[in-house]
Coordinates of C-alpha atoms in Angstrom, one line a residue:
M252 CA -8.9 -15.7 5.7
R253 CA -8.6 -13.3 2.8
I254 CA -7.2 -9.8 3.0
I255 CA -8.3 -7.2 0.5
V256 CA -6.6 -3.9 0.6
H257 CA -8.1 -0.9 -1.6
T258 CA -5.8 2.0 -2.2
G259 CA -5.5 4.8 -4.6
K260 CA -5.4 8.6 -5.0
G261 CA -7.4 10.6 -2.6
G262 CA -11.1 11.3 -3.7
V263 CA -11.3 8.4 -6.1
G264 CA -14.0 6.6 -3.9
K265 CA -11.7 4.0 -2.1
T266 CA -14.1 4.2 1.0
S267 CA -17.2 3.6 -0.9
I268 CA -15.8 0.7 -2.7
S269 CA -14.4 -1.0 0.4
A270 CA -17.6 -0.6 2.1
A271 CA -19.6 -2.1 -0.8
T272 CA -17.0 -5.0 -1.3
A273 CA -17.3 -5.8 2.4
L274 CA -21.1 -5.7 2.3
R275 CA -21.1 -8.0 -0.6
C276 CA -18.8 -10.4 1.1
A277 CA -21.2 -10.4 4.1
E278 CA -24.3 -11.0 2.2
M279 CA -22.4 -13.9 0.6
G280 CA -22.4 -15.6 4.0
L281 CA -18.8 -14.6 4.7
K282 CA -17.9 -13.2 8.1
T283 CA -16.4 -10.0 7.2
I284 CA -14.7 -6.9 9.0
V285 CA -14.0 -3.5 7.2
I286 CA -11.4 -1.4 8.9
S287 CA -10.3 2.0 7.7
T288 CA -6.6 3.0 8.1
D289 CA -6.9 6.7 6.5
T290 CA -6.6 9.2 9.4
A291 CA -9.6 11.3 7.7
H292 CA -12.2 8.6 8.5
S293 CA -15.4 8.5 6.3
L294 CA -16.0 4.7 6.6
G295 CA -18.8 5.5 9.1
D296 CA -20.4 8.1 7.1
S297 CA -20.3 5.6 4.0
L298 CA -21.9 3.1 5.9
E299 CA -24.2 5.6 7.6
K300 CA -23.5 4.0 10.9
E301 CA -21.8 5.0 14.1
I302 CA -18.4 3.1 14.4
G303 CA -15.2 3.7 16.3
P304 CA -11.8 2.4 17.2
E305 CA -13.0 -1.1 18.1
P306 CA -15.0 -3.2 15.9
V307 CA -18.7 -2.8 15.7
E308 CA -21.3 -5.4 14.0
I309 CA -23.4 -3.1 12.0
Y310 CA -25.1 -5.8 9.8
P311 CA -25.3 -9.8 9.7
N312 CA -21.9 -11.1 9.2
L313 CA -20.4 -7.3 8.8
W314 CA -18.2 -5.5 11.4
A315 CA -16.6 -2.0 11.0
Q316 CA -13.7 -0.3 12.6
E317 CA -12.1 3.0 12.2
V318 CA -8.4 2.4 13.7
D319 CA -7.3 4.9 16.2
A320 CA -3.5 5.3 15.6
R321 CA -2.9 6.8 19.0
Y322 CA -4.4 3.9 20.9
S323 CA -2.3 1.5 18.7
M324 CA 0.7 3.4 19.3
D325 CA 0.4 3.5 23.1
K326 CA -0.3 -0.1 23.1
Y327 CA 2.7 -1.2 21.0
W328 CA 5.1 1.5 21.5
G329 CA 4.5 3.3 24.8
L330 CA 7.1 1.6 26.9
F331 CA 9.8 2.3 24.6
Q332 CA 8.8 5.7 23.9
K333 CA 9.0 6.5 27.5
Y334 CA 12.6 5.1 27.4
M335 CA 13.5 7.3 24.4
V336 CA 12.2 10.3 26.1
A337 CA 14.2 9.7 29.3
L338 CA 17.4 9.5 27.2
F339 CA 16.6 12.7 24.8
S340 CA 14.8 15.0 27.4
K341 CA 15.4 16.9 30.8
Q342 CA 12.1 18.3 32.0
G343 CA 8.9 20.4 31.3
V344 CA 8.2 21.3 27.8
E345 CA 11.1 19.6 26.3
D346 CA 9.6 16.2 27.3
V347 CA 6.7 17.1 24.9
V348 CA 9.2 17.9 22.2
A349 CA 11.1 14.7 22.8
E350 CA 7.8 12.6 22.8
E351 CA 7.3 14.0 19.2
V352 CA 10.9 13.2 17.9
T353 CA 10.9 9.8 19.4
I354 CA 8.3 8.2 17.1
L355 CA 9.6 5.9 14.5
P356 CA 9.3 7.0 11.0
G357 CA 6.0 6.1 9.7
L358 CA 5.0 4.6 12.9
E359 CA 1.6 6.3 13.1
E360 CA 0.7 4.6 9.6
G361 CA 2.1 1.3 10.8
A362 CA -0.1 1.3 13.9
H363 CA -2.9 0.1 11.4
L364 CA -0.7 -2.9 10.4
L365 CA -0.9 -4.3 13.8
W366 CA -4.7 -4.7 13.6
I367 CA -4.2 -6.9 10.4
N368 CA -1.9 -9.2 12.5
K369 CA -4.4 -9.4 15.3
Y370 CA -7.4 -10.4 13.2
V371 CA -5.3 -13.0 11.3
K372 CA -4.1 -14.4 14.3
E373 CA -7.4 -14.8 16.0
N374 CA -8.9 -16.2 12.9
E375 CA -12.5 -14.9 13.7
F376 CA -13.3 -13.6 10.3
D377 CA -13.3 -15.0 6.7
V378 CA -12.6 -11.6 5.1
L379 CA -10.6 -8.4 6.0
V380 CA -11.3 -5.4 4.1
V381 CA -8.9 -2.6 4.2
D382 CA -9.9 1.1 3.3
A383 CA -6.3 2.1 3.1
A384 CA -4.7 5.9 3.1
P385 CA -4.0 7.7 -0.2
T386 CA -1.3 6.1 -2.2
A387 CA 1.5 8.0 -0.7
E388 CA 0.8 7.1 2.7
T389 CA 0.1 3.3 1.8
L390 CA 3.4 2.9 0.1
R391 CA 5.0 4.5 3.2
L392 CA 3.1 1.9 5.5
L393 CA 4.0 -1.2 3.2
S394 CA 7.6 -0.3 3.2
L395 CA 7.5 0.3 6.9
P396 CA 9.1 -3.0 8.1
D397 CA 12.4 -2.3 5.9
V398 CA 12.5 1.2 7.2
T399 CA 12.1 0.4 10.9
R400 CA 14.3 -2.6 10.7
W401 CA 17.1 -0.3 9.6
W402 CA 16.3 2.4 12.1
F403 CA 16.3 -0.2 14.7
E404 CA 19.5 -1.9 13.9
R405 CA 21.5 1.3 13.3
I406 CA 20.1 3.6 16.1
L407 CA 18.2 1.9 19.0
T408 CA 21.2 -0.5 19.4
L409 CA 23.5 2.7 20.0
T410 CA 21.0 3.9 22.7
R411 CA 21.0 0.6 24.2
G412 CA 24.5 1.0 25.1
V413 CA 24.1 4.4 26.2
S414 CA 21.5 3.5 28.6
K415 CA 23.9 1.6 30.8
V416 CA 25.5 4.9 31.6
I417 CA 22.4 6.9 31.8
R418 CA 20.4 4.7 34.2
P419 CA 22.9 4.8 37.1
I420 CA 23.2 8.8 36.6
S421 CA 19.4 9.0 36.3
R422 CA 19.1 7.4 39.7
L423 CA 21.5 9.5 41.3
M424 CA 19.4 12.6 40.0
R425 CA 16.4 10.7 41.5
R426 CA 15.1 9.9 38.3
G427 CA 15.6 6.4 38.3
D428 CA 12.1 5.4 37.3
A429 CA 12.5 7.5 34.1
V430 CA 14.5 4.9 32.3
P431 CA 12.7 1.5 32.1
E432 CA 14.7 -1.6 32.3
E433 CA 15.1 -4.4 29.3
D434 CA 11.5 -4.9 28.7
A435 CA 11.4 -1.6 26.8
F436 CA 13.7 -3.3 24.2
G437 CA 11.4 -6.4 24.3
Q438 CA 8.3 -4.5 23.6
V439 CA 10.0 -2.8 20.6
Q440 CA 11.4 -6.2 19.1
T441 CA 7.7 -7.4 19.6
L442 CA 6.6 -4.6 17.4
F443 CA 9.1 -5.2 14.7
D444 CA 8.4 -9.0 14.7
T445 CA 4.6 -8.1 14.5
L446 CA 5.3 -5.7 11.4
D447 CA 7.5 -8.5 9.6
N448 CA 4.8 -10.8 10.1
V449 CA 2.2 -8.6 8.6
R450 CA 4.7 -7.9 5.5
K451 CA 4.5 -11.8 5.1
L452 CA 0.8 -11.9 5.2
L453 CA 0.5 -9.1 2.8
T454 CA 3.0 -10.4 0.2
D455 CA 1.3 -13.9 0.2
P456 CA -1.0 -13.8 -2.9
E457 CA -3.1 -16.7 -1.6
M458 CA -4.1 -14.8 1.4
S459 CA -3.8 -10.9 0.4
S460 CA -4.7 -8.8 -2.5
I461 CA -4.1 -5.1 -3.2
R462 CA -6.6 -3.6 -5.4
L463 CA -6.1 -0.1 -7.0
V464 CA -9.1 2.2 -7.2
I465 CA -8.8 4.8 -9.8
N466 CA -11.0 7.3 -11.9
P467 CA -10.7 7.4 -15.6
E468 CA -8.5 10.6 -15.3
K469 CA -5.0 10.7 -16.8
M470 CA -3.4 12.3 -13.7
V471 CA -5.0 9.7 -11.6
I472 CA -4.0 7.0 -13.9
K473 CA -0.1 8.1 -13.8
E474 CA 0.1 8.2 -10.1
T475 CA -1.6 4.7 -9.8
Q476 CA 0.8 3.4 -12.3
R477 CA 3.6 4.7 -10.0
T478 CA 2.0 2.8 -7.2
Y479 CA 1.5 -0.3 -9.0
T480 CA 5.2 -0.4 -9.9
Y481 CA 6.4 0.1 -6.4
L482 CA 4.0 -2.4 -5.1
N483 CA 5.8 -4.9 -7.6
L484 CA 8.8 -3.5 -6.2
Y485 CA 7.9 -4.6 -2.8
G486 CA 6.4 -7.9 -3.8
Y487 CA 2.8 -7.1 -3.0
A488 CA 0.4 -8.7 -5.3
T489 CA -2.1 -6.4 -7.1
D490 CA -5.1 -8.6 -8.6
A491 CA -7.5 -5.9 -9.9
I492 CA -8.0 -2.3 -11.1
L493 CA -11.2 -0.8 -9.9
C494 CA -12.3 2.2 -12.1
N495 CA -14.9 4.3 -10.3
R496 CA -17.3 7.1 -11.6
I497 CA -17.4 6.4 -15.3
I498 CA -20.0 8.6 -16.9
P499 CA -22.8 6.2 -18.1
D500 CA -23.4 5.7 -21.9
E501 CA -26.9 6.8 -21.4
V502 CA -26.1 10.3 -20.4
S503 CA -26.7 12.4 -23.4
D504 CA -26.5 15.8 -22.1
P505 CA -24.0 17.8 -24.5
Y506 CA -22.3 19.2 -21.4
F507 CA -20.8 15.8 -20.7
A508 CA -19.8 14.9 -24.2
M509 CA -16.0 16.1 -23.9
W510 CA -16.0 14.3 -20.6
K511 CA -17.2 11.0 -22.0
A512 CA -14.7 11.3 -24.7
N513 CA -11.8 11.7 -22.5
Q514 CA -12.9 9.0 -20.1
K515 CA -13.2 6.7 -23.2
D516 CA -9.4 7.6 -24.3
N517 CA -8.4 7.1 -20.8
L518 CA -10.1 3.6 -20.3
S519 CA -8.1 2.6 -23.3
Y520 CA -5.1 4.0 -21.6
I521 CA -5.7 1.9 -18.6
H522 CA -5.4 -1.3 -20.5
E523 CA -2.1 -0.1 -21.8
A524 CA -0.7 1.0 -18.5
F525 CA -1.7 -2.2 -16.5
G526 CA -1.4 -5.0 -19.0
E527 CA -3.4 -8.2 -18.1
L528 CA -4.7 -7.0 -14.8
P529 CA -8.6 -7.3 -14.8
L530 CA -10.3 -4.1 -14.9
Y531 CA -13.6 -3.7 -12.9
K532 CA -15.8 -0.5 -13.7
A533 CA -18.6 1.3 -11.6
P534 CA -20.6 4.1 -13.0
L535 CA -21.0 7.7 -11.8
F536 CA -24.3 7.5 -9.6
G537 CA -26.7 10.2 -9.7
R538 CA -26.5 10.8 -6.0
E539 CA -23.8 10.4 -3.3
V540 CA -23.0 6.8 -2.5
G541 CA -24.0 6.0 1.1
G542 CA -25.9 3.7 3.0
L543 CA -26.5 0.0 2.3
E544 CA -28.8 0.4 -0.6
T545 CA -26.4 2.4 -2.7
L546 CA -23.5 0.3 -1.5
R547 CA -25.3 -2.9 -2.6
K548 CA -25.8 -1.2 -6.1
L549 CA -22.2 -0.2 -6.3
A550 CA -21.0 -3.7 -5.5
Q551 CA -23.4 -5.4 -8.1
E552 CA -22.2 -2.9 -10.9
L553 CA -18.5 -3.8 -9.9
Y554 CA -18.6 -7.5 -9.5
G555 CA -22.0 -8.9 -11.0
D556 CA -22.5 -12.1 -9.2
Q557 CA -18.6 -12.7 -8.6
N558 CA -17.4 -13.1 -5.2
P559 CA -15.1 -10.3 -4.5
A560 CA -13.2 -12.3 -1.9
Q561 CA -11.6 -14.6 -4.6
K562 CA -8.4 -14.0 -6.0
L563 CA -9.2 -11.8 -9.2
F564 CA -5.6 -12.3 -10.9
D565 CA -3.0 -15.0 -10.7
G566 CA 0.3 -13.6 -11.7
K567 CA 2.3 -10.3 -12.3
T568 CA 2.3 -8.0 -15.1
H569 CA 5.8 -7.1 -14.2
Q570 CA 8.3 -7.6 -11.7
I571 CA 11.4 -5.8 -10.6
D572 CA 14.3 -7.7 -8.7
S573 CA 17.5 -6.4 -7.5
T574 CA 20.7 -8.3 -8.7
G575 CA 22.7 -7.3 -5.3
D576 CA 25.0 -5.2 -7.0
G577 CA 23.2 -1.8 -7.3
N578 CA 21.5 -3.3 -10.8
F579 CA 18.1 -4.4 -11.5
I580 CA 16.1 -6.7 -13.7
L581 CA 12.7 -5.6 -14.9
T582 CA 10.6 -8.8 -15.9
V583 CA 7.6 -8.5 -18.3
P584 CA 5.8 -11.5 -19.2
L585 CA 5.2 -11.4 -23.1
P586 CA 3.9 -14.7 -24.1
F587 CA 3.9 -15.5 -28.1
A588 CA 6.1 -12.3 -28.7
S589 CA 9.2 -12.2 -30.7
K590 CA 12.3 -10.1 -30.7
E591 CA 11.3 -8.7 -34.4
D592 CA 7.9 -7.6 -32.9
L593 CA 9.4 -5.6 -30.1
D594 CA 10.0 -1.7 -29.8
L595 CA 11.3 -0.2 -26.6
Y596 CA 11.3 3.3 -25.6
R597 CA 12.9 4.9 -22.6
S598 CA 12.5 8.0 -20.8
R599 CA 14.1 8.7 -17.2
D600 CA 11.0 7.6 -15.4
E601 CA 9.1 5.7 -17.9
L602 CA 9.5 2.8 -20.2
T603 CA 7.2 2.0 -23.3
L604 CA 7.0 -1.3 -24.8
R605 CA 5.3 -1.9 -28.2
V606 CA 4.8 -5.4 -29.4
G607 CA 3.0 -5.6 -32.7
P608 CA -0.1 -3.2 -32.4
Y609 CA -0.1 -3.3 -28.7
R610 CA 1.5 -0.9 -26.4
R611 CA 2.6 -1.2 -22.9
N612 CA 3.5 1.7 -20.6
I613 CA 5.5 1.1 -17.2
V614 CA 6.3 3.9 -15.0
L615 CA 9.8 3.2 -13.4
P616 CA 10.7 3.5 -9.7
Y617 CA 13.2 6.1 -8.5
A618 CA 15.9 3.6 -8.0
L619 CA 16.0 3.0 -11.8
W620 CA 15.9 6.6 -12.9
D621 CA 19.6 6.9 -13.2
L622 CA 20.4 3.5 -14.4
E623 CA 21.0 2.7 -18.2
I624 CA 19.5 -0.3 -19.9
G625 CA 22.3 -2.9 -20.3
D626 CA 20.5 -5.4 -22.4
A627 CA 17.0 -6.8 -23.1
R628 CA 16.5 -10.4 -23.9
F629 CA 13.6 -13.1 -24.1
E630 CA 13.9 -15.9 -21.6
Q631 CA 11.1 -18.2 -22.2
Q632 CA 7.8 -16.4 -22.3
D633 CA 9.5 -13.3 -20.5
L634 CA 11.3 -10.2 -21.5
R635 CA 14.0 -9.4 -19.1
I636 CA 15.5 -5.8 -19.1
R637 CA 18.6 -5.3 -17.2
F638 CA 19.3 -1.8 -15.8
I639 CA 22.9 -1.1 -14.8
K640 CA 24.9 1.8 -13.5
D641 CA 26.2 4.2 -15.9
E642 CA 30.0 4.3 -14.9
R643 CA 30.6 7.7 -16.5
T644 CA 27.7 9.4 -14.7
H645 CA 29.0 7.5 -11.5
K646 CA 32.6 8.9 -11.9
Q647 CA 31.4 12.7 -12.6
R648 CA 29.5 12.5 -9.4
A649 CA 32.3 11.0 -7.6

């Protein structure tokens, strides 16, 4: 099974590209399901079909689903949430407040991940296409297993001890049924195990690909760069950039001349920003993309005769690894480059590499902003840049 996740800044056309990609896969004979994890669902509008929280077959080999987060939360979290409410509330309106505050950070987004696990486990489909939420939400979603594991180990284990005191008291107060027994903890452990498994699935490049959807606009490119860096930090494999809504060359109206010039410059910048990642392009259509006919045209513009379910790039354009002592190493593949050809420029949140006539721009994650470059050296065909703590800054803060 192949999993393809499309993400990007809001409004760049992720839903149309997800629907077009799924349609192409289905028409190539692959049993395909496309799911929307964006709370502002528009997948049904793009396909011009009625779809809902359960998968619906809308075309031969093609199913679609707009995931209902509340349903998923009740299924995987309901029993434990009742347990937490019983600990934190007394009665009446306070129960409603407690229900809101006992939702794990990011759990609503995480509910969508549970469906990925379900479809992989059941193995009924060849391809799963995910129309993901805008980038900020997607990053929270993909980092969720790490966040929830910390929350569980630090906080929930404390409440487990408290429950031994609360349960007898609640029975004396005739609220003995308000605090569920140990199966509540079993449910939350199952939830975390599922999230951990999805993490393994999405970080396996042979099974999963993250694809970044952008428009040729500087602000969009900058945000997508940051997303790409964080995906590398978490170990998710990005295998393509999909650039949407490029003004076609045949548009000769002077009104669009400046836009076309800006887009041309920004397309060059995309190559600088994402290195060897393949770039797939789609034009700005003369009308809204919706329905099978225009989705089919969009897929043809993007992929030609290529199968979009295939892995489109094998490797990483850069990788960030922790050394375990608060320092990090940024690895950038630079085959055939030499130290004499290299120039390196650093601002707080950005790194620019110039190798001969070529330039590469890398947006740094927050964890590296206050670190200094310790050294940079070539090892085999990789440039390895070590980021270390600045002891003077550390002492000043202390």
